[in-house]
Coordinates of C-alpha atoms and ligand atoms in Angstrom, one line a residue:
M1 CA -79.5 11.0 -39.0
A2 CA -78.9 10.3 -42.5
L3 CA -78.8 12.6 -45.5
M4 CA -81.5 10.7 -47.0
D5 CA -83.9 11.6 -44.2
I6 CA -83.9 15.2 -45.1
Y7 CA -86.8 17.3 -47.1
P8 CA -85.2 20.3 -48.8
T9 CA -87.7 23.1 -48.9
A10 CA -87.5 26.9 -49.0
L11 CA -88.9 29.1 -46.1
R12 CA -90.5 32.1 -47.1
L13 CA -90.0 34.2 -43.8
L14 CA -91.0 37.8 -45.2
G15 CA -92.3 39.4 -42.2
R16 CA -92.5 36.6 -39.9
P17 CA -90.9 36.7 -36.4
V18 CA -87.7 34.5 -36.0
L19 CA -85.4 34.1 -32.9
V20 CA -81.6 33.7 -33.1
V21 CA -80.2 32.6 -29.6
G22 CA -76.6 33.7 -29.2
G23 CA -74.7 36.5 -29.9
G24 CA -71.3 35.3 -31.6
K25 CA -70.2 35.2 -35.1
V26 CA -72.3 32.2 -36.3
A27 CA -75.4 34.0 -34.8
A28 CA -74.4 37.0 -36.6
R29 CA -74.2 35.3 -39.7
R30 CA -77.2 33.6 -39.4
A31 CA -79.3 36.7 -38.3
K32 CA -77.8 38.5 -41.5
G33 CA -79.1 35.6 -43.7
L34 CA -82.7 35.6 -41.9
L35 CA -82.7 39.6 -42.3
D36 CA -82.1 39.0 -46.0
A37 CA -84.9 36.8 -46.4
G38 CA -87.0 39.5 -44.7
A39 CA -87.8 37.9 -41.6
L40 CA -88.4 40.0 -38.1
V41 CA -85.3 38.9 -36.5
T42 CA -84.8 38.9 -32.4
V43 CA -81.4 38.2 -31.0
V44 CA -81.2 37.0 -27.6
A45 CA -77.8 36.9 -25.9
P46 CA -76.2 38.4 -22.9
D47 CA -73.4 39.8 -25.1
A48 CA -73.1 40.3 -28.6
V49 CA -70.5 40.6 -31.3
D50 CA -70.3 44.1 -33.3
A51 CA -71.9 42.8 -36.3
V52 CA -75.1 42.0 -34.1
R53 CA -74.7 45.5 -32.2
Q54 CA -74.6 47.2 -35.5
L55 CA -77.7 45.8 -36.7
A56 CA -79.3 46.4 -33.7
D57 CA -78.2 50.0 -33.6
S58 CA -79.4 50.5 -37.3
G59 CA -82.7 49.1 -36.4
L60 CA -82.7 46.1 -38.6
L61 CA -83.3 43.6 -35.8
R62 CA -84.1 43.6 -32.1
W63 CA -81.3 42.6 -30.0
E64 CA -82.4 41.5 -26.3
P65 CA -79.0 41.4 -24.2
R66 CA -80.1 38.7 -21.3
E67 CA -80.3 34.9 -21.3
Y68 CA -82.7 32.8 -23.1
R69 CA -86.2 32.3 -21.4
T70 CA -88.8 29.8 -22.6
Q71 CA -91.3 32.7 -23.2
D72 CA -89.0 33.6 -26.2
L73 CA -90.6 30.9 -28.1
E74 CA -93.9 32.5 -27.8
T75 CA -93.8 34.3 -31.2
P76 CA -91.3 32.9 -33.7
W77 CA -91.9 30.6 -36.6
F78 CA -88.2 29.5 -36.8
V79 CA -85.3 29.4 -34.3
Q80 CA -81.6 29.4 -34.7
T81 CA -79.5 28.6 -31.7
A82 CA -75.9 29.1 -31.8
T83 CA -74.8 30.2 -28.2
G84 CA -71.5 28.1 -28.2
V85 CA -72.9 26.3 -25.0
A86 CA -74.1 22.8 -25.9
V87 CA -76.5 22.7 -22.9
V88 CA -78.3 26.0 -23.7
D89 CA -78.6 25.1 -27.6
A90 CA -80.1 21.7 -26.5
K91 CA -82.5 23.4 -24.1
V92 CA -83.5 25.8 -26.8
S93 CA -83.8 23.1 -29.4
A94 CA -85.6 20.7 -27.1
E95 CA -88.2 23.4 -26.1
A96 CA -88.7 24.3 -29.7
E97 CA -89.4 20.8 -30.7
E98 CA -92.2 20.7 -28.0
R99 CA -93.7 23.4 -29.6
R100 CA -93.4 22.3 -33.4
I101 CA -91.1 25.1 -34.0
W102 CA -88.4 24.2 -36.3
C103 CA -85.0 24.9 -35.1
V104 CA -81.4 24.9 -36.2
N105 CA -79.0 23.7 -33.5
A106 CA -75.6 25.1 -34.3
S107 CA -73.8 22.8 -31.5
D108 CA -75.4 19.6 -32.5
H109 CA -75.9 18.9 -36.2
E110 CA -76.7 15.4 -35.7
N111 CA -79.9 16.1 -33.3
S112 CA -80.7 19.5 -35.1
A113 CA -84.3 19.4 -36.4
A114 CA -83.2 21.7 -39.4
W115 CA -79.9 22.2 -41.3
T116 CA -78.7 25.2 -42.9
P117 CA -77.4 24.6 -46.2
A118 CA -74.4 26.3 -48.0
V119 CA -76.2 28.9 -50.0
A120 CA -75.4 31.3 -52.9
S121 CA -77.4 33.6 -55.2
V122 CA -76.7 34.0 -59.0
A123 CA -79.0 36.5 -60.5
D124 CA -82.4 35.4 -59.1
V125 CA -81.4 31.8 -58.7
K126 CA -80.8 30.5 -55.3
I127 CA -78.5 27.7 -54.8
A128 CA -78.6 25.6 -51.6
V129 CA -76.5 22.7 -50.9
N130 CA -76.5 20.1 -48.0
A131 CA -73.3 17.5 -48.4
G132 CA -73.8 15.0 -45.6
A133 CA -72.5 16.1 -42.5
D134 CA -69.6 18.0 -44.2
P135 CA -70.2 21.9 -44.6
R136 CA -66.8 22.4 -46.1
R137 CA -67.8 20.0 -48.9
A138 CA -71.3 21.7 -49.4
M139 CA -69.4 24.9 -49.6
A140 CA -67.1 23.6 -52.3
V141 CA -70.2 22.2 -54.4
R142 CA -72.1 25.5 -54.1
D143 CA -69.1 27.6 -55.2
A144 CA -68.7 25.3 -58.3
V145 CA -72.2 25.5 -59.0
A146 CA -72.4 29.3 -58.4
A147 CA -69.3 29.8 -60.6
A148 CA -70.7 27.8 -63.5
L149 CA -73.9 29.6 -63.3
D150 CA -72.0 33.0 -63.2
E151 CA -70.1 32.2 -66.2
G152 CA -73.2 30.9 -68.2
S153 CA -72.0 27.3 -68.5
L154 CA -75.2 26.0 -66.9
P155 CA -78.6 26.7 -68.4
L156 CA -79.9 29.7 -66.8
R157 CA -82.9 30.4 -69.4
H158 CA -86.4 31.1 -68.0
H159 CA -89.1 28.6 -68.7
R160 CA -91.8 30.8 -67.4
R161 CA -92.3 33.7 -69.2
A162 CA -92.5 36.9 -67.0
S163 CA -96.0 38.3 -66.8
T164 CA -94.3 41.9 -67.0
K165 CA -92.3 43.3 -69.8
G166 CA -88.8 41.8 -70.8
T167 CA -85.5 43.2 -70.7
V168 CA -82.7 44.3 -73.0
A169 CA -78.7 43.8 -72.5
L170 CA -76.5 45.5 -75.1
V171 CA -73.8 42.9 -74.6
G172 CA -70.2 43.8 -75.9
G173 CA -69.3 40.5 -77.2
G174 CA -65.5 41.4 -77.9
P175 CA -63.6 40.8 -81.5
G176 CA -64.9 37.2 -82.0
D177 CA -62.9 34.9 -79.8
P178 CA -65.4 33.7 -77.2
G179 CA -62.6 33.5 -74.9
L180 CA -62.7 37.4 -75.0
M181 CA -66.2 37.6 -73.6
T182 CA -66.8 38.7 -70.2
V183 CA -68.4 36.4 -67.7
H184 CA -71.3 38.7 -67.4
A185 CA -71.7 38.5 -71.1
R186 CA -71.7 34.7 -71.0
R187 CA -74.4 34.8 -68.1
L188 CA -76.8 36.9 -69.8
L189 CA -76.5 35.0 -72.9
A190 CA -77.3 31.8 -70.8
E191 CA -80.7 33.5 -69.7
A192 CA -81.6 34.9 -73.1
D193 CA -84.8 34.1 -74.9
V194 CA -83.8 36.2 -78.0
V195 CA -80.4 36.9 -79.2
V196 CA -80.2 39.9 -81.9
A197 CA -76.7 39.2 -83.3
D198 CA -74.1 41.2 -85.3
R199 CA -71.9 39.8 -88.1
L200 CA -68.9 40.4 -86.1
G201 CA -68.3 39.3 -82.4
P202 CA -68.2 35.9 -80.9
R203 CA -70.6 34.2 -83.4
S204 CA -69.6 30.6 -82.2
V205 CA -71.6 31.1 -79.1
L206 CA -74.7 31.1 -81.3
D207 CA -74.3 27.3 -82.1
D208 CA -74.4 26.6 -78.3
L209 CA -77.5 28.5 -77.4
P210 CA -80.5 26.1 -75.8
E211 CA -83.0 25.1 -78.1
G212 CA -85.9 27.5 -78.4
V213 CA -83.7 30.6 -78.2
R214 CA -84.4 32.6 -81.1
V215 CA -81.5 34.4 -82.9
I216 CA -82.3 37.6 -85.0
E217 CA -79.6 38.4 -87.4
V218 CA -79.1 42.2 -88.1
G219 CA -75.4 41.9 -89.0
K220 CA -74.0 44.8 -91.0
T221 CA -71.2 45.5 -93.3
P222 CA -69.6 48.8 -94.0
G223 CA -72.1 50.7 -96.3
H224 CA -74.5 47.7 -96.4
H225 CA -77.2 47.7 -93.8
P226 CA -79.7 44.9 -94.6
V227 CA -81.5 45.6 -91.2
P228 CA -81.3 49.3 -90.8
Q229 CA -80.5 50.9 -87.3
D230 CA -84.0 52.0 -86.8
E231 CA -85.3 48.4 -87.5
I232 CA -82.9 47.0 -85.0
N233 CA -84.0 49.6 -82.3
R234 CA -87.7 48.5 -83.2
I235 CA -86.6 44.7 -82.8
L236 CA -85.1 45.1 -79.4
V237 CA -88.2 47.2 -78.2
R238 CA -90.6 44.8 -79.6
E239 CA -89.2 41.5 -78.3
A240 CA -88.8 43.2 -74.9
L241 CA -92.5 44.2 -74.9
A242 CA -93.5 40.8 -75.8
G243 CA -91.7 39.4 -72.4
N244 CA -88.5 38.4 -73.7
R245 CA -85.2 38.7 -72.0
V246 CA -83.5 40.2 -75.2
V247 CA -79.6 39.9 -75.7
R248 CA -78.3 42.4 -78.4
L249 CA -75.0 40.8 -79.1
K250 CA -72.5 43.2 -80.4
G251 CA -68.9 43.0 -81.8
G252 CA -66.3 44.4 -79.5
D253 CA -67.8 46.9 -77.2
P254 CA -71.3 48.7 -77.5
Y255 CA -70.1 52.1 -76.8
V256 CA -67.3 52.1 -79.3
L257 CA -68.5 53.2 -82.7
G258 CA -71.1 50.5 -82.1
R259 CA -74.4 52.8 -81.8
G260 CA -74.9 51.3 -78.4
G261 CA -75.9 54.8 -77.0
E262 CA -78.8 55.0 -79.7
E263 CA -80.0 51.6 -78.9
L264 CA -80.2 52.5 -75.2
A265 CA -81.9 55.7 -75.6
F266 CA -84.4 53.9 -77.6
C267 CA -85.2 51.4 -75.2
R268 CA -85.3 53.9 -72.5
E269 CA -87.8 56.0 -74.6
H270 CA -90.0 53.2 -74.7
D271 CA -89.7 52.4 -71.1
V272 CA -88.0 49.0 -71.7
D273 CA -85.4 47.9 -69.0
V274 CA -82.0 48.0 -70.5
Q275 CA -78.3 47.6 -69.5
V276 CA -75.1 47.7 -71.1
V277 CA -72.2 45.2 -70.6
S278 CA -69.1 46.3 -71.7
G279 CA -67.1 44.2 -74.2
V280 CA -63.2 44.0 -75.4
T281 CA -63.1 46.5 -78.1
S282 CA -61.5 45.4 -81.6
A283 CA -60.0 48.8 -81.5
I284 CA -57.4 47.4 -78.8
S285 CA -57.7 43.8 -79.0
V286 CA -57.4 43.2 -82.8
P287 CA -54.1 45.2 -83.0
A288 CA -52.9 43.1 -79.8
A289 CA -53.7 40.0 -81.8
A290 CA -50.8 41.2 -84.1
G291 CA -48.5 41.9 -81.2
I292 CA -49.3 45.7 -81.5
P293 CA -50.0 47.5 -78.0
V294 CA -52.0 50.7 -78.8
T295 CA -49.5 52.5 -76.2
H296 CA -45.9 51.6 -75.7
R297 CA -43.5 53.5 -73.2
G298 CA -41.0 55.4 -75.5
L299 CA -43.2 54.8 -78.7
A300 CA -46.6 56.2 -78.1
T301 CA -48.5 57.4 -74.8
G302 CA -51.9 58.1 -76.4
F303 CA -54.3 57.0 -79.2
S304 CA -57.6 57.8 -81.0
V305 CA -60.0 55.6 -82.5
V306 CA -61.8 56.9 -85.4
T307 CA -63.8 55.6 -88.4
G308 CA -61.6 57.1 -91.1
H309 CA -64.1 59.7 -92.5
D310 CA -63.7 63.4 -91.5
E311 CA -62.5 63.3 -88.0
L312 CA -59.0 62.4 -89.1
G313 CA -57.8 66.0 -89.9
N314 CA -58.4 67.1 -86.4
L315 CA -56.0 64.3 -84.7
P316 CA -52.5 64.7 -84.0
A317 CA -50.6 63.5 -86.9
R318 CA -47.3 62.2 -85.4
P319 CA -45.8 58.6 -85.1
D320 CA -46.1 58.8 -81.4
H321 CA -49.7 59.0 -81.3
T322 CA -51.4 56.0 -82.3
V323 CA -54.4 56.3 -84.7
I324 CA -56.6 53.2 -85.1
L325 CA -59.2 53.2 -87.8
L326 CA -62.3 50.9 -87.7
M327 CA -64.3 50.4 -90.9
G328 CA -61.4 52.4 -92.8
V329 CA -60.7 49.7 -95.6
K330 CA -62.3 51.7 -98.3
S331 CA -61.2 55.1 -97.2
L332 CA -57.7 54.0 -96.7
A333 CA -56.0 56.0 -99.3
R334 CA -58.0 59.3 -98.6
S335 CA -57.1 58.8 -94.8
M336 CA -53.6 58.4 -95.5
A337 CA -53.7 61.5 -97.6
T338 CA -55.5 63.6 -94.8
L339 CA -52.9 62.5 -92.2
A340 CA -49.9 63.5 -94.8
A341 CA -51.5 66.8 -95.2
S342 CA -51.5 67.4 -91.3
G343 CA -47.9 66.4 -91.3
L344 CA -47.6 62.8 -90.6
P345 CA -44.1 61.7 -91.7
A346 CA -44.4 59.4 -94.8
D347 CA -42.4 56.6 -93.3
T348 CA -44.6 56.1 -90.1
P349 CA -45.5 52.5 -90.3
V350 CA -49.2 51.1 -90.7
A351 CA -50.5 47.8 -90.1
I352 CA -53.8 46.5 -91.1
V353 CA -55.2 43.5 -89.3
E354 CA -57.8 41.6 -91.2
R355 CA -60.3 39.1 -89.4
G356 CA -58.8 39.4 -86.0
Y357 CA -58.5 36.2 -83.9
A358 CA -60.1 34.2 -86.7
A359 CA -58.0 31.3 -88.1
D360 CA -57.3 33.2 -91.2
Q361 CA -56.4 36.4 -89.5
R362 CA -54.0 38.1 -91.9
V363 CA -51.7 41.3 -91.0
T364 CA -50.3 43.5 -93.7
I365 CA -47.7 46.2 -92.9
S366 CA -46.1 49.0 -94.8
T367 CA -45.6 52.8 -94.4
A368 CA -48.2 55.5 -94.4
E369 CA -47.1 56.1 -98.0
G370 CA -47.1 52.7 -99.2
I371 CA -50.0 51.1 -97.4
A372 CA -52.9 52.0 -99.6
S373 CA -51.2 50.5 -102.8
R374 CA -50.0 47.6 -100.5
A375 CA -53.4 46.8 -99.6
A376 CA -54.7 47.1 -103.0
E377 CA -52.1 44.7 -104.1
V378 CA -52.9 41.9 -101.3
G379 CA -56.9 42.6 -101.6
V380 CA -57.3 43.8 -98.0
E381 CA -61.1 43.3 -97.0
N382 CA -63.5 44.4 -94.1
P383 CA -63.5 43.7 -91.3
A384 CA -60.1 45.0 -90.5
V385 CA -58.5 47.3 -87.9
I386 CA -55.8 49.9 -89.3
V387 CA -53.3 50.9 -87.0
V388 CA -51.0 54.0 -87.7
G389 CA -48.1 54.9 -85.5
D390 CA -44.7 53.8 -84.3
V391 CA -46.1 51.1 -82.1
V392 CA -46.4 49.0 -85.3
R393 CA -42.7 48.5 -85.1
L394 CA -43.2 46.0 -82.4
S395 CA -45.3 43.5 -84.5
P396 CA -43.6 40.4 -85.1
Y397 CA -45.2 40.9 -88.4
A398 CA -43.2 44.2 -89.2
P399 CA -40.7 43.8 -92.1
E400 CA -37.2 44.0 -90.7
H401 CA -36.4 47.4 -91.7
L402 CA -39.7 48.9 -89.8
R403 CA -39.4 46.6 -86.6
V404 CA -37.9 47.5 -83.2
T405 CA -37.3 45.3 -80.3
P406 CA -39.0 46.4 -77.2
N407 CA -36.4 47.9 -74.9
L408 CA -35.5 46.0 -71.7
S409 CA -37.1 48.4 -69.3
S410 CA -40.4 48.2 -70.9
T411 CA -43.2 46.2 -69.6
V412 CA -43.3 43.8 -72.7
P413 CA -42.0 40.3 -71.9
V414 CA -38.8 40.2 -74.1
S415 CA -38.1 36.7 -73.3
S416 CA -41.6 35.7 -74.7
P417 CA -42.5 38.5 -77.2
G418 CA -45.3 36.9 -78.5
S419 CA -47.1 36.0 -75.4
Y420 CA -50.0 38.4 -75.8
L421 CA -50.6 37.4 -79.6
A422 CA -53.3 35.5 -81.0
P423 CA -52.7 31.9 -81.5
G424 CA -50.6 31.0 -84.7
T425 CA -48.7 34.5 -84.6
P426 CA -45.1 34.2 -85.9
R427 CA -42.4 34.9 -83.1
Ligands
LIG501 C1 -69.2 49.0 -86.6 S1 -67.6 48.9 -85.9 C2 -68.1 48.3 -84.4 C3 -66.9 48.2 -83.5 C4 -66.9 47.4 -82.1 N1 -68.0 48.4 -81.6 C5 -65.7 47.6 -81.4 O1 -65.6 47.9 -80.2 O2 -65.0 46.9 -81.8 C6 -67.0 47.4 -86.9 C7 -65.3 47.3 -87.3 O3 -65.0 47.0 -86.1 C8 -63.6 46.3 -86.5 N2 -63.6 44.9 -86.5 C9 -64.3 44.4 -85.3 N3 -64.2 43.1 -85.3 C10 -63.1 43.1 -85.8 C11 -62.2 41.8 -85.9 N4 -62.3 40.6 -85.5 N5 -61.1 41.8 -86.8 C12 -60.8 43.1 -87.5 N6 -61.6 44.2 -87.4 C13 -62.8 44.1 -86.6 C14 -63.7 46.5 -88.0 O4 -63.1 47.8 -88.5 C15 -65.1 46.5 -88.4 O5 -65.2 47.2 -89.7

């Protein structure tokens, strides 16, 4: 039988009786697949592997511990025979054929009336692959397609509008480099009808969205919110209620100074199905792009992430506790004064990383005492992450007198000190 002879179709077996003859591993696998499709499965086999016994014990299928009989074909719509004994499989298969029941014969692919493809599910997409008479080849193709769907590199967008409400996904997009998005984020983006986008985050992925996907820009800069948060909340709910799959693409992580919790609560209040997808926060990744680990054995064992307003006075003001300031450029001088008043030594190193991961990323390093005037001198601007503490000494951007070399027992790869840096970082 040539592959061209087949007619691919999808059986809807929900609530329909099916028969599996055989109790070995193959039979167990097929029985499981049939159960997943909602079929009423009967297994006929004198003996069965644990997987079949367990399914029978839990009442998910019926196992008849005996030999096959012709009467077993009275009720099923579909038969799988996998006894491991070719003559038995051939008999089941022939008798099914006489009764016009589709049968997959596991021991005789060539003469089998039906074939089981290699199957995978990604979201609500089911992939089924037949590849000639080569099941391993079919599995390899299936895996490749599933992986591509999973990471959003194949078009997953729905073209039939859901008759019900749409959904909202609050997706953390990371600090801007698309390579730092999660696979789940990519997939949701590939499925989106509407993307509600921040100013920060992986903006370049917006250019690759399929035609017809609507992008609603709601980007804010510190102190300047052209679309206020209340309005963003309303847009999310409005678009979802109109039946759209909405991705709220946020910079960094939705739950790190990102108002994700408020957006989630608003969607729930309006009975909109909402999920949150964690992202790589700029609080950790942007310092990393300048060669600064937020903790490092011997230098800092903990860190705090704040916005540079009132919370600073309550933090440990010590060089061995890293303080990370987001949205902190404007209040930099005030923040440094607050930390100094809490006891932070004036010579504690401070780094400002502007536009992390962008081609024009810039790192400015000085001391707690000197950073505000240095920032003014060079014209530091948002977006920027400010890092305060001894970990800044590890940055290859640190001036000689502030820098330390990671000690040999540390986990930083000393032979390639810049291996975790953004491209273009000095070494
Ligand atoms: C409203 S907060 C959102 C933080 C986000 N939820 C996160 O986890 O990264 C925005 C601030 O994050 C920082 N930021 C985000 N992306 C950045 C980047 N690529 N480079 C520098 N700072 C960045 C800046 O401090 C910016 O003002």
